[in-house]
Coordinates of N, CA and C in Angstrom, one line a residue:
Chain B
D21 N 92.4 101.2 98.9 CA 93.1 101.0 99.9 C 92.7 99.1 100.8
A22 N 93.1 98.1 100.4 CA 92.6 96.9 100.8 C 92.4 96.7 102.7
G23 N 93.1 97.7 103.4 CA 93.7 97.7 104.8 C 94.0 96.4 105.2
I24 N 95.8 96.8 105.1 CA 96.4 95.6 104.9 C 97.7 96.4 105.2
T25 N 98.7 96.3 106.9 CA 99.6 97.3 107.4 C 100.3 95.8 107.6
Q26 N 102.0 96.4 107.6 CA 102.9 95.5 107.9 C 104.1 96.4 108.6
S27 N 103.9 95.7 109.6 CA 104.8 96.2 111.0 C 107.0 95.3 110.8
P28 N 107.8 95.7 111.2 CA 107.8 97.1 111.0 C 108.0 97.5 109.6
R29 N 108.5 98.3 108.8 CA 108.1 99.0 107.6 C 109.8 98.9 107.0
H30 N 110.7 99.0 107.9 CA 112.0 98.6 107.7 C 112.9 97.8 109.4
K31 N 113.3 97.0 109.0 CA 114.5 96.9 109.8 C 115.9 96.1 109.5
V32 N 116.9 96.2 110.4 CA 118.2 96.0 110.0 C 118.5 95.3 111.1
T33 N 119.0 93.7 110.8 CA 119.4 92.8 112.1 C 120.5 91.9 111.8
E34 N 121.0 91.7 112.7 CA 122.5 90.8 112.5 C 122.3 89.3 112.2
T35 N 123.3 88.7 112.0 CA 122.7 87.1 111.3 C 123.2 86.6 112.4
G36 N 121.8 85.8 112.1 CA 121.9 84.6 113.5 C 120.8 85.2 114.2
T37 N 120.5 86.3 114.4 CA 118.9 86.6 115.6 C 117.8 86.5 114.8
P38 N 116.6 86.0 115.7 CA 115.3 85.7 115.0 C 114.6 87.2 114.9
V39 N 114.0 86.8 113.8 CA 112.9 88.3 113.6 C 111.7 88.1 113.0
T40 N 111.1 89.0 113.4 CA 109.3 88.8 113.6 C 109.0 90.0 112.6
L41 N 108.2 89.5 111.5 CA 107.4 90.4 110.8 C 105.9 90.6 111.2
R42 N 105.2 91.5 111.4 CA 103.8 91.4 111.4 C 102.7 91.7 110.2
C43 N 102.1 91.2 110.0 CA 100.8 91.6 108.9 C 99.7 91.7 109.5
H44 N 98.8 92.6 108.8 CA 97.8 93.1 110.3 C 96.4 93.1 109.0
Q45 N 95.5 92.8 109.2 CA 94.2 93.3 108.2 C 93.2 93.6 108.7
T46 N 92.0 94.3 108.3 CA 91.4 94.6 108.6 C 89.4 94.0 107.8
E47 N 90.2 93.5 106.6 CA 89.2 92.8 105.7 C 88.4 91.8 105.8
N48 N 88.6 91.1 107.1 CA 88.0 89.6 107.4 C 88.3 88.3 106.2
H49 N 89.6 88.6 105.5 CA 89.8 87.7 104.7 C 90.3 86.6 105.2
R50 N 89.9 85.7 104.2 CA 90.2 84.0 104.7 C 91.9 84.1 104.8
Y51 N 92.5 83.7 103.8 CA 93.7 83.5 103.2 C 94.8 84.6 103.3
M52 N 95.7 84.6 103.7 CA 96.8 85.4 104.3 C 98.4 84.8 103.8
Y53 N 99.3 85.6 102.9 CA 100.1 85.3 102.2 C 101.4 85.6 102.8
W54 N 102.5 85.5 102.8 CA 103.8 86.1 102.9 C 104.3 85.7 101.7
Y55 N 105.0 86.7 101.2 CA 106.5 86.8 99.7 C 107.5 87.8 100.1
R56 N 108.7 87.0 99.5 CA 109.5 87.7 99.2 C 109.8 88.3 97.9
Q57 N 110.1 89.7 97.5 CA 110.4 90.3 96.2 C 112.1 90.5 96.1
D58 N 112.6 89.9 95.3 CA 114.2 89.9 95.1 C 114.4 90.6 93.6
P59 N 115.2 90.7 93.6 CA 115.9 91.5 91.9 C 115.7 90.1 91.2
G60 N 115.2 90.0 89.8 CA 115.4 89.0 89.1 C 115.0 87.5 89.4
H61 N 113.8 87.6 90.4 CA 113.1 86.5 91.1 C 111.8 87.2 90.9
G62 N 111.5 88.4 91.0 CA 109.9 88.5 91.1 C 109.1 88.0 92.6
L63 N 108.2 87.8 92.4 CA 107.8 87.5 93.8 C 107.5 85.9 94.3
R64 N 108.1 85.5 95.2 CA 108.1 84.2 95.5 C 107.3 84.1 96.7
L65 N 106.6 82.9 97.2 CA 105.7 82.5 98.0 C 106.5 82.2 99.0
I66 N 106.7 82.5 100.2 CA 107.0 81.7 101.5 C 106.5 81.1 102.0
H67 N 105.2 81.2 102.4 CA 104.1 80.4 103.4 C 102.4 81.2 103.2
Y68 N 101.8 80.6 103.3 CA 100.2 81.2 103.0 C 99.2 80.0 104.2
S69 N 98.5 81.6 104.6 CA 97.7 80.4 105.6 C 95.9 80.4 105.3
Y70 N 95.3 79.3 105.1 CA 94.1 79.3 104.9 C 93.1 79.3 105.7
G71 N 93.1 79.8 107.3 CA 92.3 79.8 108.2 C 92.8 79.9 109.4
V72 N 92.6 80.5 110.5 CA 93.3 80.6 111.9 C 93.9 78.7 112.0
K73 N 95.0 79.5 112.3 CA 96.0 78.2 112.7 C 96.6 77.0 111.6
D74 N 95.7 77.5 110.2 CA 95.9 76.5 109.1 C 97.4 77.6 107.9
T75 N 98.4 76.5 108.1 CA 99.4 77.1 107.1 C 100.0 76.4 106.5
D76 N 100.5 76.8 105.1 CA 101.2 75.5 104.8 C 102.5 76.2 103.7
K77 N 103.2 75.4 103.3 CA 104.4 75.9 103.0 C 104.7 76.5 101.5
G78 N 105.1 77.6 101.3 CA 105.3 77.7 100.0 C 106.6 77.1 99.2
E79 N 107.2 78.0 98.1 CA 108.1 78.0 97.2 C 109.5 78.1 97.7
V80 N 109.6 79.0 98.7 CA 110.8 79.1 99.6 C 110.4 79.5 101.2
S81 N 110.5 78.5 101.8 CA 109.9 78.3 103.1 C 111.1 77.6 104.1
D82 N 112.1 77.5 103.6 CA 113.2 77.1 104.5 C 114.0 77.9 105.1
G83 N 113.8 77.7 106.4 CA 114.3 78.9 107.5 C 113.4 80.2 108.1
Y84 N 111.9 79.8 107.5 CA 111.2 81.0 108.1 C 109.4 80.0 108.3
S85 N 109.2 80.7 109.4 CA 108.0 79.6 110.1 C 106.8 80.8 110.2
V86 N 105.5 80.6 110.1 CA 104.5 81.4 110.3 C 103.6 81.3 111.6
S87 N 102.9 81.7 111.9 CA 102.1 81.7 112.6 C 100.1 82.4 112.8
R88 N 99.6 82.1 112.6 CA 98.2 82.7 112.7 C 97.0 82.1 113.5
S89 N 97.2 83.1 114.7 CA 96.2 82.9 116.0 C 94.9 83.8 115.8
K90 N 95.1 84.6 115.0 CA 93.7 85.5 115.0 C 94.0 85.4 113.4
T91 N 91.9 85.8 113.2 CA 92.0 85.8 111.6 C 92.9 87.1 111.2
E92 N 92.9 88.3 112.0 CA 93.3 89.5 111.4 C 94.9 89.7 111.5
D93 N 95.3 88.6 112.0 CA 97.1 89.1 111.9 C 97.9 87.7 111.7
F94 N 98.9 87.5 110.4 CA 99.6 86.7 110.0 C 101.3 87.3 110.5
L95 N 101.6 86.0 111.0 CA 103.6 86.4 111.7 C 104.2 85.8 110.9
L96 N 105.3 86.5 110.4 CA 106.6 85.5 109.9 C 107.4 86.1 110.7
T97 N 108.3 84.4 111.2 CA 109.4 84.6 111.6 C 111.0 84.0 111.0
L98 N 111.5 84.9 110.9 CA 112.9 83.9 110.4 C 113.8 83.8 111.4
E99 N 113.9 82.4 111.7 CA 114.4 81.9 113.1 C 115.8 82.2 113.4
S100 N 116.2 82.4 112.3 CA 118.2 82.8 112.8 C 118.4 83.3 111.3
A101 N 118.2 84.4 111.3 CA 118.5 85.8 110.0 C 119.9 84.9 109.0
T102 N 119.7 85.1 108.6 CA 120.9 85.2 107.5 C 121.0 86.3 106.2
S103 N 122.1 86.2 105.6 CA 122.3 87.7 104.8 C 121.3 87.1 103.5
S104 N 121.3 86.0 103.1 CA 120.5 85.5 102.4 C 119.0 86.0 102.3
Q105 N 118.3 86.4 103.7 CA 117.0 86.3 103.7 C 117.0 88.0 104.0
T106 N 118.2 89.0 103.7 CA 117.6 90.5 103.3 C 116.8 90.3 101.7
S107 N 115.9 91.2 102.0 CA 114.9 91.0 100.7 C 113.4 92.2 101.7
V108 N 113.0 92.5 100.3 CA 111.7 93.1 101.0 C 110.3 91.8 101.2
Y109 N 109.9 91.9 102.0 CA 108.6 91.0 102.6 C 107.5 91.6 101.8
F110 N 106.3 90.6 101.3 CA 105.0 91.4 101.2 C 104.2 90.3 102.1
C111 N 103.0 91.3 102.5 CA 101.9 90.6 102.6 C 100.6 90.3 102.1
A112 N 100.2 89.8 101.6 CA 98.7 89.8 100.6 C 97.5 88.8 101.6
I113 N 96.5 89.1 101.1 CA 95.3 88.9 101.5 C 94.5 88.7 100.2
S114 N 93.4 87.3 100.6 CA 92.6 86.9 99.4 C 91.3 86.4 99.8
G115 N 90.4 86.3 99.4 CA 89.4 85.7 99.2 C 88.1 85.8 100.7
S116 N 87.4 86.8 100.3 CA 86.0 86.8 101.2 C 85.7 88.6 101.0
G117 N 84.8 88.8 102.1 CA 84.7 90.2 101.9 C 83.9 91.1 100.9
T118 N 84.3 92.1 100.5 CA 83.6 92.6 98.9 C 84.4 92.2 97.9
S119 N 85.6 92.0 97.8 CA 86.3 91.6 96.7 C 86.1 90.3 96.5
G120 N 86.2 90.1 95.1 CA 86.1 88.5 94.1 C 86.5 87.8 95.1
P121 N 86.8 86.3 95.0 CA 87.1 85.4 95.7 C 88.5 85.3 95.4
Y122 N 89.0 85.6 94.2 CA 90.5 85.5 93.8 C 91.5 86.8 93.2
E123 N 91.0 87.4 94.2 CA 91.7 89.0 94.2 C 92.5 89.0 95.3
Q124 N 94.0 89.1 94.9 CA 94.6 89.8 96.0 C 95.5 90.5 96.5
Y125 N 95.2 91.1 97.4 CA 95.8 92.5 98.0 C 96.9 92.2 98.3
F126 N 97.9 93.5 98.1 CA 99.4 93.2 99.0 C 99.1 94.7 100.1
G127 N 99.8 94.5 101.1 CA 100.5 95.2 102.1 C 101.7 96.1 101.4
P128 N 102.0 97.6 102.0 CA 103.0 98.2 101.6 C 104.5 97.5 101.9
G129 N 104.6 96.4 102.5 CA 105.7 95.8 102.6 C 106.7 96.3 103.8
T130 N 107.6 94.9 103.9 CA 108.8 95.7 104.9 C 110.1 95.2 104.2
R131 N 111.1 96.0 104.4 CA 112.4 95.8 104.2 C 113.2 95.6 105.0
L132 N 114.0 94.3 104.9 CA 114.7 93.4 105.7 C 116.0 93.7 105.4
T133 N 116.9 94.1 106.6 CA 118.3 93.9 106.0 C 119.2 93.3 107.2
V134 N 119.7 92.0 106.8 CA 120.2 91.3 107.8 C 122.0 91.5 107.2
T135 N 122.9 92.2 108.5 CA 124.1 92.5 108.1 C 125.2 91.4 108.6
Chain U
G7 N 109.9 76.4 91.7 CA 108.1 76.7 91.4 C 107.7 77.8 90.0
Q8 N 106.4 77.5 89.5 CA 106.1 78.3 88.9 C 106.1 79.2 88.4
Q9 N 106.6 79.8 87.1 CA 106.6 81.5 86.8 C 106.5 81.8 85.7
L10 N 105.6 83.0 85.4 CA 105.0 82.9 84.0 C 106.3 84.4 83.4
N11 N 105.9 84.1 81.7 CA 106.8 84.4 81.3 C 106.0 85.8 80.6
Q12 N 106.8 86.7 81.3 CA 106.2 88.4 81.2 C 106.8 88.8 79.5
S13 N 106.6 89.7 79.2 CA 106.9 90.2 78.0 C 106.7 91.6 77.6
P14 N 107.1 92.5 77.1 CA 108.6 92.7 77.4 C 109.0 93.2 78.7
Q15 N 110.2 92.9 79.0 CA 110.6 93.2 80.3 C 111.0 94.3 80.7
S16 N 110.9 95.0 79.6 CA 111.3 96.9 79.9 C 110.6 97.6 78.5
M17 N 110.0 98.9 78.7 CA 109.7 99.7 77.6 C 110.0 101.1 78.1
F18 N 110.5 101.4 77.4 CA 110.7 103.1 76.9 C 109.9 103.8 75.7
I19 N 108.5 104.6 76.6 CA 108.1 105.0 75.5 C 107.6 106.5 75.7
Q20 N 107.0 107.0 74.3 CA 106.8 108.5 74.7 C 105.3 108.7 75.0
E21 N 104.9 110.1 75.9 CA 104.1 110.3 76.7 C 103.0 110.2 75.5
G22 N 101.5 109.4 75.5 CA 100.6 109.8 74.8 C 100.6 108.6 73.7
E23 N 101.4 107.8 73.5 CA 101.5 106.6 72.7 C 101.1 105.0 74.0
D24 N 100.6 104.2 73.0 CA 99.8 103.0 73.9 C 100.9 102.4 74.0
V25 N 100.3 101.2 75.1 CA 101.7 100.5 75.5 C 100.8 99.0 75.5
S26 N 101.5 97.7 74.9 CA 101.0 96.5 75.2 C 101.7 95.4 76.2
M27 N 101.6 94.7 76.7 CA 102.3 93.6 77.6 C 101.6 92.3 77.6
N28 N 102.4 91.1 77.7 CA 101.7 90.2 78.3 C 102.4 89.1 78.5
C29 N 101.4 88.3 79.0 CA 101.7 87.2 79.9 C 101.3 86.0 79.4
T30 N 102.2 85.1 79.7 CA 102.0 83.1 79.2 C 102.5 82.4 79.9
S31 N 101.9 81.5 80.3 CA 102.3 80.1 81.3 C 102.2 78.8 80.4
S32 N 102.5 77.9 80.7 CA 102.7 76.3 80.4 C 101.1 75.8 80.9
S33 N 100.8 76.7 82.3 CA 99.6 75.6 82.4 C 98.6 76.7 82.6
I34 N 97.3 76.0 82.7 CA 95.9 76.9 82.6 C 95.9 77.7 83.9
F35 N 94.6 78.5 83.7 CA 94.7 79.6 84.9 C 93.2 80.1 84.7
N36 N 93.1 79.8 86.0 CA 91.3 80.3 86.5 C 91.1 81.8 86.3
T37 N 91.8 82.3 86.9 CA 92.0 84.0 87.1 C 93.4 84.0 86.8
W38 N 93.2 85.4 86.0 CA 94.3 86.2 85.4 C 93.9 87.8 86.7
L39 N 95.3 87.9 87.0 CA 95.5 89.5 87.4 C 96.3 90.4 87.1
W40 N 96.4 91.5 87.2 CA 97.6 92.5 86.6 C 97.6 93.9 87.6
Y41 N 98.8 93.9 88.1 CA 99.0 94.4 89.1 C 100.1 96.0 88.4
K42 N 100.2 96.8 89.3 CA 101.0 97.8 89.2 C 101.9 97.9 90.4
Q43 N 103.5 98.6 90.5 CA 104.1 98.4 91.6 C 105.1 99.4 91.4
D44 N 104.8 100.9 92.4 CA 105.6 101.9 92.3 C 106.4 101.8 93.4
P45 N 107.9 102.2 92.9 CA 109.2 102.1 93.9 C 108.5 102.0 95.4
G46 N 109.2 101.3 96.0 CA 108.6 101.2 97.7 C 107.4 100.8 97.9
E47 N 106.8 100.4 97.3 CA 105.8 100.1 97.9 C 104.9 99.0 97.0
G48 N 103.9 98.2 97.9 CA 103.6 97.0 97.4 C 102.8 97.0 96.0
P49 N 102.1 96.1 95.3 CA 102.0 95.6 94.2 C 100.1 96.2 94.4
V50 N 99.7 97.2 93.2 CA 98.4 97.2 93.9 C 97.8 96.5 92.6
L51 N 96.8 95.8 92.5 CA 95.6 95.0 92.0 C 94.8 96.3 90.6
L52 N 95.1 96.2 89.4 CA 94.8 96.8 88.7 C 93.3 96.5 87.9
I53 N 93.7 95.2 87.6 CA 92.3 94.9 86.6 C 92.4 93.1 87.3
A54 N 91.1 92.5 87.4 CA 90.6 90.9 87.7 C 90.0 90.3 86.6
L55 N 90.8 89.1 86.2 CA 90.3 88.7 84.7 C 89.5 87.3 85.2
Y56 N 88.0 86.9 85.3 CA 88.1 85.3 85.7 C 87.5 84.0 84.4
K57 N 87.4 84.7 83.0 CA 86.7 83.8 82.2 C 87.6 83.9 80.8
A58 N 87.9 83.0 80.2 CA 88.0 82.8 79.3 C 87.8 84.1 78.3
G59 N 88.2 84.5 77.2 CA 88.0 85.6 76.4 C 87.5 86.8 76.9
E60 N 87.5 86.6 78.5 CA 87.1 88.3 79.0 C 87.6 89.4 78.7
L61 N 87.1 90.6 78.1 CA 87.8 92.1 77.8 C 87.3 92.6 79.0
T62 N 88.2 93.3 80.0 CA 87.7 94.2 80.9 C 88.7 95.4 80.8
S63 N 88.0 96.2 81.2 CA 88.9 97.7 81.3 C 88.5 98.3 82.5
N64 N 89.8 99.1 82.9 CA 89.8 100.0 84.3 C 90.1 101.4 83.7
G65 N 89.6 102.4 83.0 CA 90.0 103.6 82.7 C 90.9 103.6 81.4
R66 N 91.9 103.7 80.9 CA 92.4 103.5 79.8 C 93.1 102.3 80.0
L67 N 93.1 101.5 81.0 CA 93.8 100.3 81.1 C 93.0 99.5 80.6
T68 N 93.3 98.3 79.6 CA 92.4 97.1 79.1 C 92.8 95.9 79.2
A69 N 92.5 94.7 80.1 CA 93.3 93.4 79.7 C 92.2 92.2 79.3
Q70 N 93.0 91.3 79.0 CA 92.0 90.4 78.4 C 92.5 89.0 78.6
F71 N 91.4 88.0 78.7 CA 92.2 86.5 79.5 C 91.9 86.0 78.0
G72 N 93.2 85.5 77.6 CA 93.6 84.5 76.3 C 92.8 83.3 76.7
I73 N 92.1 83.1 75.3 CA 91.0 81.9 74.8 C 91.9 80.5 75.7
T74 N 93.2 80.3 75.3 CA 93.5 79.2 75.9 C 93.3 79.0 77.3
R75 N 93.2 80.1 77.8 CA 93.5 80.0 79.5 C 95.4 80.1 80.1
K76 N 96.1 80.2 78.8 CA 97.1 80.1 79.2 C 97.9 81.9 78.9
D77 N 97.1 82.3 78.6 CA 98.0 83.6 78.6 C 97.2 84.6 78.6
S78 N 97.5 85.8 78.9 CA 96.8 87.4 79.2 C 97.5 88.4 78.5
F79 N 96.8 89.5 78.7 CA 97.4 90.7 77.6 C 96.8 92.3 78.3
L80 N 97.6 92.7 78.9 CA 97.5 94.5 79.2 C 97.6 95.6 78.3
N81 N 96.9 96.2 78.1 CA 97.1 97.5 76.9 C 97.1 98.7 77.6
I82 N 97.5 99.8 77.5 CA 97.3 100.9 78.3 C 97.4 102.2 77.1
S83 N 96.5 102.4 77.1 CA 96.3 103.6 75.9 C 96.5 104.5 76.6
A84 N 97.3 105.8 75.4 CA 97.5 107.1 75.4 C 98.1 107.5 77.2
S85 N 99.4 106.7 77.0 CA 100.1 106.6 78.5 C 100.8 108.3 78.9
I86 N 100.6 108.4 80.1 CA 101.0 109.8 80.5 C 102.1 109.1 81.7
P87 N 102.9 110.5 82.0 CA 104.1 110.0 82.8 C 103.4 109.3 84.6
S88 N 102.5 109.5 84.5 CA 102.1 108.7 86.1 C 101.8 106.7 86.0
D89 N 102.1 106.6 84.6 CA 102.0 105.3 84.4 C 103.5 104.7 84.4
V90 N 104.0 105.8 84.7 CA 105.7 104.7 85.1 C 105.1 103.6 86.2
G91 N 106.4 102.7 86.3 CA 106.2 101.3 87.0 C 106.6 100.4 87.0
I92 N 106.6 99.3 86.8 CA 106.5 97.9 86.9 C 105.3 97.1 87.1
Y93 N 104.8 96.5 85.7 CA 103.5 95.6 86.1 C 103.8 94.3 86.3
F94 N 103.2 93.9 86.9 CA 103.1 92.4 86.9 C 102.0 91.7 86.8
C95 N 102.0 90.4 86.2 CA 100.7 89.5 85.9 C 100.9 88.5 86.7
A96 N 99.6 88.0 87.5 CA 99.6 86.8 88.1 C 98.5 85.7 87.8
G97 N 98.3 84.6 88.4 CA 97.7 83.4 87.4 C 97.3 83.0 89.0
Q98 N 96.2 81.9 88.9 CA 95.4 81.5 90.1 C 94.8 80.4 89.5
N99 N 95.1 78.9 89.8 CA 94.7 77.8 89.3 C 93.6 77.3 90.1
T100 N 93.3 76.1 90.4 CA 92.8 75.7 91.5 C 92.8 75.4 93.0
G101 N 93.7 75.9 93.0 CA 94.2 76.0 94.5 C 94.1 77.6 95.0
N102 N 94.5 78.0 96.1 CA 95.1 79.1 96.1 C 95.9 79.7 96.1
Q103 N 97.0 79.5 95.4 CA 98.0 79.9 95.3 C 98.4 81.0 93.8
F104 N 99.0 81.5 94.0 CA 99.2 82.9 92.8 C 100.5 82.5 92.5
Y105 N 100.8 82.9 90.8 CA 102.2 82.8 90.6 C 102.4 84.0 89.5
F106 N 103.4 84.4 89.8 CA 103.7 85.7 89.5 C 104.5 85.7 88.3
G107 N 104.6 86.7 87.2 CA 105.5 86.9 86.2 C 106.9 87.6 86.7
T108 N 107.8 88.2 86.2 CA 108.9 89.1 86.8 C 108.7 90.4 86.5
G109 N 108.3 90.7 85.7 CA 107.4 92.4 85.7 C 107.9 92.9 84.6
T110 N 107.1 93.8 84.1 CA 107.5 94.7 82.8 C 107.7 96.5 83.4
S111 N 108.9 96.6 83.1 CA 109.3 98.1 83.5 C 108.7 99.1 82.7
L112 N 107.9 99.9 83.1 CA 107.4 100.9 82.2 C 108.0 102.2 82.3
T113 N 108.8 102.9 81.5 CA 109.4 104.8 81.3 C 108.4 105.2 80.5
V114 N 108.0 106.4 80.5 CA 107.1 107.1 79.9 C 108.0 108.3 80.0
I115 N 108.0 108.7 78.7 CA 108.8 110.0 78.6 C 108.3 111.2 78.2
P116 N 108.3 112.1 78.8 CA 107.2 113.3 78.2 C 107.8 113.8 77.2

């Protein structure tokens, strides 16, 4: 168990509302990632962070923003949720602690439904 | 974005049989990872490979980092019902982004 929690685990929200998902790690890993997983698309990178306040866009970043004010927390915000953002969202970490530098560990996921 | 070609897409096997799956890329990777995902859960790291030609085992699982650095293989020996799930490969190059295969769904028939 890599010490990653995500909250909430499930959420239903309405189109147009802002939503924030939280990822918390206890492993002091440098890198943190947000992915979405959809049938037929596999895991796609939304945003990632390479340090506190250092973030970069991934493959599917439109409509999403992130923030990392502490090593242990990485927040994903859907600025104005749309039905196309209905998905399962996974947080992942890599890059220090007792694991190898390039091993990536995943959280349990957040299932988001936008109605 | 870059996606890895993973095959087969799905497998139905009898308990006790061996399983092989592979992942190929048009790009070179420095690291190959193999994950298993159960329904409703996050992917769990099974094996990490760091060097071309490397062969690594984890119990009944064996994975290899291809010599060309563009492919990797996962074998499961003597499958059991709890091996059921989706297996993903992932590759990492000089940056710190990871690229994923589309998964192999494994069903084990008792």
